[in-house]
Amino acid sequence: MNKANKPELIIDGRRTDGRNLEDLRSVKIESGVLDNADGSAMVEWGNNKIIAGVYGPREVFPKHFSDPYKAVVNFRYVMCSFSSLEEHSRGGPNRRSIEISKMGKHVFENLILTEQFPNTAIDIDVEVLQSDGGTRVAAFTAASVALVDAGIPVKGFAGGVSVGKVDGRLAVDLNKIEDNYGESDVPVMFNSSNSEILLLQMDGLLTREEYERSIDLCYEASKKVNALQVDSIKKKME
Amino acid sequence: MKMIMDEIRAEYVKELLKEGKRKGDRGFDSYREVSIKNNILKNAEGSCLASIGKSKVLAGVKIDLMEPFSDRPEEGVLMVNSELMPLAYYSYSAGPPTPESIELARVVDRGIRAANVLEMQGLKFGDKVLGVFVDFYVLDNDGNLTDTATLAVMNALSNLSIPEFNAELNAFEREKRNRKMEVKNRVTTSTFCKINGKILLDCDVEEENAGSGSLTIGVADGGFICSTQKSGSASFSKKEVMDCVDIAMKKHEELVRHIKIEG
């Protein structure tokens, strides 16, 4: 982004969308939104709209990728060609989405009790229909609900948020404009049952204190996300 | 694909760890020997062969003119790319870049971009802007490619010479290279692996195979953290992460001594 045109992002302690520094955007999670997938979830996180579907445990294809000790977890994160405000993009994977898919695979390899399903595959597919910053944490949040919806045993939910530095101050859950002009971005996700860090990425320039505070802020926000994840599953059980 | 020998060696690493030991009696937070050879190529505008232990990474930089991005018309473009060459490790093969290769390039790129190592603003030549294309090739994989590649790229950028621009021809005169490009910030990364709950710095490939994941912390001059990547299925507690940050900040002072500006 052209830093010269940077708008003021925090005015009187309020952000461009009226939030305080530590506020999450409104997050809506619905599970079981698809008919064919074994499990699915839709997350509306601010202006982000993300849908996740899970198939499995099922046969591994191609077969030689199978593991006799545990299930293979495949994770695919992609942004639809019409998902961003900017021009039409080529749909399908690019370097960024390939990296995010790899991160997702790691998160759910940790969470799923893969040892219970040797020689099988669990395929998680997440599509970003509309993006407004923070899509990776929203995508993994959706995938986590879809897995539970599919009845696959997990150690906990993956919940979290991205904290960034905006106009020199730490702000929770950056939207697109804050992400573009922000000075750092720290997406962190936690296992809801033991508070272990499942996803941690960072870029920007932060002091040690700011770095630690970012992780703490993410942790506090992850609790709110976890509560919504649990609610979405309960709702479907009703 | 995992070879049976990998699993046997991984078991050996884990057995040693049970006794609180590491291969070669190395400390848990110490680096193997680092070596740097700068400007080993003539045609590239910058080059470096870096090694940590037996890992070898060759970085080369080419300078070119390119169309600016529409949202940054006055800004040069930095691109970092990696090649895991089939000759570097038995499981590497030719073909499109693997997720591992893409991740490696993006993690190295992330720290260098975040810390503004090169000032790209205003690098305009005619209607084009300067493109700095950094490609690093892994020649031998013995673990910790991230830190090795960061050192290689930082050294190659530190010794970058810009060819003279001929406005009449609207092109570079490649033979005339006098202008050095100033490096505004120095970045190093420290990568830790988690093996059976223990955290070790600078793992070789056998230790990596025994581990369940890694954590890379990028540090820039002035005591700033500039990049992080947790990779692999391992999870880390917040305390573990902050301990790694503290070690990485100390190791930055040690590693920057290997970023040399040649005379």
PDB file of C-alpha atoms in Angstrom, chain A residues 1-3 69 87 94-99 102-103 105-107 109-110 136 165 180 190 194-212 215-216, chain B residues 71-73 75 80-81 97 99-100 102-103 105-106 110 114-115 185 194 215 217 220 223-238 240-242 245-246 249:
ATOM      1  CA  MET A   1       0.000   0.000   0.000  1.00  0.00           C
ATOM      2  CA  ASN A   2       1.080   3.497  -0.636  1.00  0.00           C
ATOM      3  CA  LYS A   3       1.939   4.712   2.844  1.00  0.00           C
ATOM      4  CA  TYR A  69      -0.179 -45.308  12.276  1.00  0.00           C
ATOM      5  CA  GLU A  87     -10.139  -6.684  -9.184  1.00  0.00           C
ATOM      6  CA  ASN A  94      -1.337 -19.137  -4.891  1.00  0.00           C
ATOM      7  CA  ARG A  95       1.838 -18.902  -2.808  1.00  0.00           C
ATOM      8  CA  ARG A  96       0.063 -17.216   0.087  1.00  0.00           C
ATOM      9  CA  SER A  97      -2.808 -19.683   0.200  1.00  0.00           C
ATOM     10  CA  ILE A  98      -0.458 -22.656  -0.115  1.00  0.00           C
ATOM     11  CA  GLU A  99       1.396 -21.458   2.974  1.00  0.00           C
ATOM     12  CA  LYS A 102       0.154 -25.804   5.285  1.00  0.00           C
ATOM     13  CA  MET A 103      -0.420 -23.931   8.565  1.00  0.00           C
ATOM     14  CA  LYS A 105      -2.767 -28.815   8.172  1.00  0.00           C
ATOM     15  CA  HIS A 106      -0.374 -28.407  11.137  1.00  0.00           C
ATOM     16  CA  VAL A 107      -3.079 -26.966  13.405  1.00  0.00           C
ATOM     17  CA  GLU A 109      -2.821 -32.555  12.805  1.00  0.00           C
ATOM     18  CA  ASN A 110      -2.316 -31.411  16.372  1.00  0.00           C
ATOM     19  CA  ARG A 136      -6.810 -17.215   8.139  1.00  0.00           C
ATOM     20  CA  LYS A 165      -0.112  -2.590  15.486  1.00  0.00           C
ATOM     21  CA  ASN A 180      -2.996  -2.974   4.755  1.00  0.00           C
ATOM     22  CA  PHE A 190      -4.997 -21.623  20.838  1.00  0.00           C
ATOM     23  CA  ASN A 194      -5.126 -26.543  27.232  1.00  0.00           C
ATOM     24  CA  SER A 195      -4.261 -23.008  26.009  1.00  0.00           C
ATOM     25  CA  GLU A 196      -1.359 -24.319  23.913  1.00  0.00           C
ATOM     26  CA  ILE A 197      -0.461 -22.214  20.873  1.00  0.00           C
ATOM     27  CA  LEU A 198      -1.434 -23.968  17.634  1.00  0.00           C
ATOM     28  CA  LEU A 199      -0.827 -21.149  15.163  1.00  0.00           C
ATOM     29  CA  LEU A 200       1.712 -18.382  15.557  1.00  0.00           C
ATOM     30  CA  GLN A 201       2.901 -16.164  12.755  1.00  0.00           C
ATOM     31  CA  MET A 202       4.139 -12.628  12.868  1.00  0.00           C
ATOM     32  CA  ASP A 203       5.501  -9.853  10.741  1.00  0.00           C
ATOM     33  CA  GLY A 204       6.277  -6.237  11.484  1.00  0.00           C
ATOM     34  CA  LEU A 205       8.523  -4.682  14.089  1.00  0.00           C
ATOM     35  CA  LEU A 206       7.576  -5.268  17.719  1.00  0.00           C
ATOM     36  CA  THR A 207       9.455  -4.925  20.985  1.00  0.00           C
ATOM     37  CA  ARG A 208       9.510  -7.900  23.309  1.00  0.00           C
ATOM     38  CA  GLU A 209       6.814  -6.278  25.477  1.00  0.00           C
ATOM     39  CA  GLU A 210       4.526  -5.583  22.508  1.00  0.00           C
ATOM     40  CA  TYR A 211       5.057  -9.127  21.260  1.00  0.00           C
ATOM     41  CA  GLU A 212       4.092 -10.665  24.592  1.00  0.00           C
ATOM     42  CA  ILE A 215      -0.129 -12.980  22.395  1.00  0.00           C
ATOM     43  CA  ASP A 216      -2.033 -12.124  25.603  1.00  0.00           C
TER      44      ASP A 216
ATOM     45  CA  ASP B  71      -0.708   0.913  -5.844  1.00  0.00           C
ATOM     46  CA  ARG B  72       3.017   1.660  -5.381  1.00  0.00           C
ATOM     47  CA  PRO B  73       4.141   3.538  -8.504  1.00  0.00           C
ATOM     48  CA  GLU B  75       8.506   1.850  -5.146  1.00  0.00           C
ATOM     49  CA  VAL B  80      12.519 -13.719  -2.485  1.00  0.00           C
ATOM     50  CA  ASN B  81      12.298 -17.171  -3.937  1.00  0.00           C
ATOM     51  CA  PRO B  97       7.593 -25.637  -5.713  1.00  0.00           C
ATOM     52  CA  PRO B  99       4.571 -26.156   0.205  1.00  0.00           C
ATOM     53  CA  GLU B 100       7.849 -26.564   2.167  1.00  0.00           C
ATOM     54  CA  ILE B 102       7.102 -21.826  -0.559  1.00  0.00           C
ATOM     55  CA  GLU B 103       6.997 -21.593   3.229  1.00  0.00           C
ATOM     56  CA  ALA B 105      10.930 -18.520   0.922  1.00  0.00           C
ATOM     57  CA  ARG B 106       8.064 -16.653   2.539  1.00  0.00           C
ATOM     58  CA  ARG B 110       8.853 -11.924   5.836  1.00  0.00           C
ATOM     59  CA  ALA B 114       9.128  -6.302   7.772  1.00  0.00           C
ATOM     60  CA  ALA B 115      12.452  -4.834   8.881  1.00  0.00           C
ATOM     61  CA  ASN B 185      18.619  -2.988   8.997  1.00  0.00           C
ATOM     62  CA  LYS B 194      10.454 -29.324  19.601  1.00  0.00           C
ATOM     63  CA  LEU B 215       9.455 -22.135  15.759  1.00  0.00           C
ATOM     64  CA  ILE B 217      11.885 -16.055  15.478  1.00  0.00           C
ATOM     65  CA  ALA B 220      16.123  -7.045  13.665  1.00  0.00           C
ATOM     66  CA  GLY B 223      15.892  -5.261  19.793  1.00  0.00           C
ATOM     67  CA  PHE B 224      12.867  -5.723  17.550  1.00  0.00           C
ATOM     68  CA  ILE B 225      11.160  -8.978  16.682  1.00  0.00           C
ATOM     69  CA  CYS B 226      10.368  -8.871  12.971  1.00  0.00           C
ATOM     70  CA  SER B 227       8.990 -12.293  12.048  1.00  0.00           C
ATOM     71  CA  THR B 228       7.677 -15.514  13.510  1.00  0.00           C
ATOM     72  CA  GLN B 229       6.581 -18.806  12.073  1.00  0.00           C
ATOM     73  CA  LYS B 230       5.427 -21.802  14.015  1.00  0.00           C
ATOM     74  CA  SER B 231       5.511 -24.812  11.732  1.00  0.00           C
ATOM     75  CA  GLY B 232       4.688 -28.474  12.159  1.00  0.00           C
ATOM     76  CA  SER B 233       2.048 -30.092  14.324  1.00  0.00           C
ATOM     77  CA  ALA B 234       3.761 -29.317  17.648  1.00  0.00           C
ATOM     78  CA  SER B 235       2.105 -26.799  19.914  1.00  0.00           C
ATOM     79  CA  PHE B 236       3.989 -24.367  22.140  1.00  0.00           C
ATOM     80  CA  SER B 237       3.024 -22.760  25.425  1.00  0.00           C
ATOM     81  CA  LYS B 238       3.293 -18.988  25.687  1.00  0.00           C
ATOM     82  CA  GLU B 240       8.052 -21.593  25.583  1.00  0.00           C
ATOM     83  CA  VAL B 241       7.519 -18.989  22.865  1.00  0.00           C
ATOM     84  CA  MET B 242       8.815 -16.146  25.043  1.00  0.00           C
ATOM     85  CA  VAL B 245      12.214 -15.014  21.795  1.00  0.00           C
ATOM     86  CA  ASP B 246      14.738 -14.254  24.550  1.00  0.00           C
ATOM     87  CA  MET B 249      17.350 -11.834  20.721  1.00  0.00           C
TER      88      MET B 249
END
